[in-house]
GROMACS .gro file of C-alpha atoms in nm:
model
   90
    1UNK     CA    1   0.015  -0.011  -0.023
    2UNK     CA    2   0.266   0.245  -0.093
    3UNK     CA    3   0.009   0.497  -0.219
    4UNK     CA    4  -0.143   0.517   0.123
    5UNK     CA    5   0.186   0.502   0.330
    6UNK     CA    6   0.335   0.796   0.070
    7UNK     CA    7  -0.001   1.030   0.157
    8UNK     CA    8  -0.020   0.898   0.512
    9UNK     CA    9  -0.015   1.240   0.682
   10UNK     CA   10  -0.264   1.379   0.454
   11UNK     CA   11  -0.504   1.107   0.494
   12UNK     CA   12  -0.451   1.131   0.857
   13UNK     CA   13  -0.543   1.487   0.840
   14UNK     CA   14  -0.857   1.399   0.646
   15UNK     CA   15  -0.926   1.189   0.909
   16UNK     CA   16  -0.911   1.372   1.219
   17UNK     CA   17  -1.134   1.626   1.023
   18UNK     CA   18  -1.389   1.395   0.948
   19UNK     CA   19  -1.395   1.304   1.328
   20UNK     CA   20  -1.444   1.664   1.446
   21UNK     CA   21  -1.757   1.674   1.142
   22UNK     CA   22  -1.904   1.402   1.345
   23UNK     CA   23  -1.856   1.545   1.703
   24UNK     CA   24  -2.012   1.858   1.600
   25UNK     CA   25  -2.319   1.630   1.451
   26UNK     CA   26  -2.318   1.472   1.746
   27UNK     CA   27  -2.311   1.783   1.963
   28UNK     CA   28  -2.543   1.957   1.735
   29UNK     CA   29  -2.789   1.650   1.795
   30UNK     CA   30  -2.723   1.642   2.200
   31UNK     CA   31  -2.826   2.048   2.187
   32UNK     CA   32  -3.118   1.971   2.015
   33UNK     CA   33  -3.022   2.212   1.714
   34UNK     CA   34  -3.215   2.340   1.418
   35UNK     CA   35  -3.246   1.997   1.230
   36UNK     CA   36  -3.144   2.210   0.861
   37UNK     CA   37  -2.811   2.296   1.025
   38UNK     CA   38  -2.791   1.948   1.131
   39UNK     CA   39  -2.857   1.797   0.767
   40UNK     CA   40  -2.591   2.040   0.654
   41UNK     CA   41  -2.330   1.927   0.901
   42UNK     CA   42  -2.456   1.552   0.762
   43UNK     CA   43  -2.390   1.611   0.390
   44UNK     CA   44  -2.061   1.789   0.457
   45UNK     CA   45  -1.960   1.462   0.645
   46UNK     CA   46  -2.089   1.271   0.357
   47UNK     CA   47  -1.882   1.446   0.106
   48UNK     CA   48  -1.547   1.452   0.319
   49UNK     CA   49  -1.618   1.073   0.398
   50UNK     CA   50  -1.655   1.021  -0.028
   51UNK     CA   51  -1.340   1.268  -0.106
   52UNK     CA   52  -1.116   1.033   0.116
   53UNK     CA   53  -1.293   0.729  -0.016
   54UNK     CA   54  -1.193   0.888  -0.374
   55UNK     CA   55  -0.865   0.984  -0.293
   56UNK     CA   56  -0.769   0.651  -0.141
   57UNK     CA   57  -0.946   0.466  -0.455
   58UNK     CA   58  -0.753   0.634  -0.694
   59UNK     CA   59  -0.429   0.561  -0.543
   60UNK     CA   60  -0.542   0.186  -0.508
   61UNK     CA   61  -0.637   0.157  -0.873
   62UNK     CA   62  -0.290   0.312  -0.983
   63UNK     CA   63  -0.097   0.086  -0.755
   64UNK     CA   64  -0.276  -0.252  -0.822
   65UNK     CA   65  -0.416  -0.237  -1.145
   66UNK     CA   66  -0.086  -0.085  -1.344
   67UNK     CA   67   0.062  -0.196  -1.612
   68UNK     CA   68   0.322  -0.355  -1.393
   69UNK     CA   69   0.050  -0.607  -1.197
   70UNK     CA   70   0.036  -0.931  -1.354
   71UNK     CA   71  -0.288  -1.034  -1.496
   72UNK     CA   72  -0.376  -1.325  -1.261
   73UNK     CA   73  -0.326  -1.033  -0.985
   74UNK     CA   74  -0.530  -0.777  -1.188
   75UNK     CA   75  -0.821  -0.971  -1.214
   76UNK     CA   76  -0.838  -1.080  -0.847
   77UNK     CA   77  -0.791  -0.689  -0.750
   78UNK     CA   78  -1.055  -0.621  -1.022
   79UNK     CA   79  -1.301  -0.853  -0.848
   80UNK     CA   80  -1.205  -0.706  -0.512
   81UNK     CA   81  -1.290  -0.351  -0.609
   82UNK     CA   82  -1.626  -0.460  -0.801
   83UNK     CA   83  -1.716  -0.630  -0.438
   84UNK     CA   84  -1.594  -0.340  -0.229
   85UNK     CA   85  -1.815  -0.083  -0.475
   86UNK     CA   86  -2.088  -0.285  -0.487
   87UNK     CA   87  -2.083  -0.269  -0.057
   88UNK     CA   88  -2.003   0.152  -0.047
   89UNK     CA   89  -2.265   0.222  -0.304
   90UNK     CA   90  -2.554   0.060  -0.158
   0.00000   0.00000   0.00000
């Protein structure tokens, strides 16, 4: 997973921001904040998670499906990715 190691600090920073967003949602719910503001926070958190997924997925595809990968490994990775995406998109 060289792509995640190379971007480790950047990815960890994104995860910490997502944690902060989720904590804000929890706080807003506890304080019984306006539902529209809570929905905005949920939407922003979802976007942040999707952005993180996109970045890691892009690196994964380049790393594990590139020309340097054997046909056998590529087929296995394609199956794994297809299964992952089906779960993610549900």
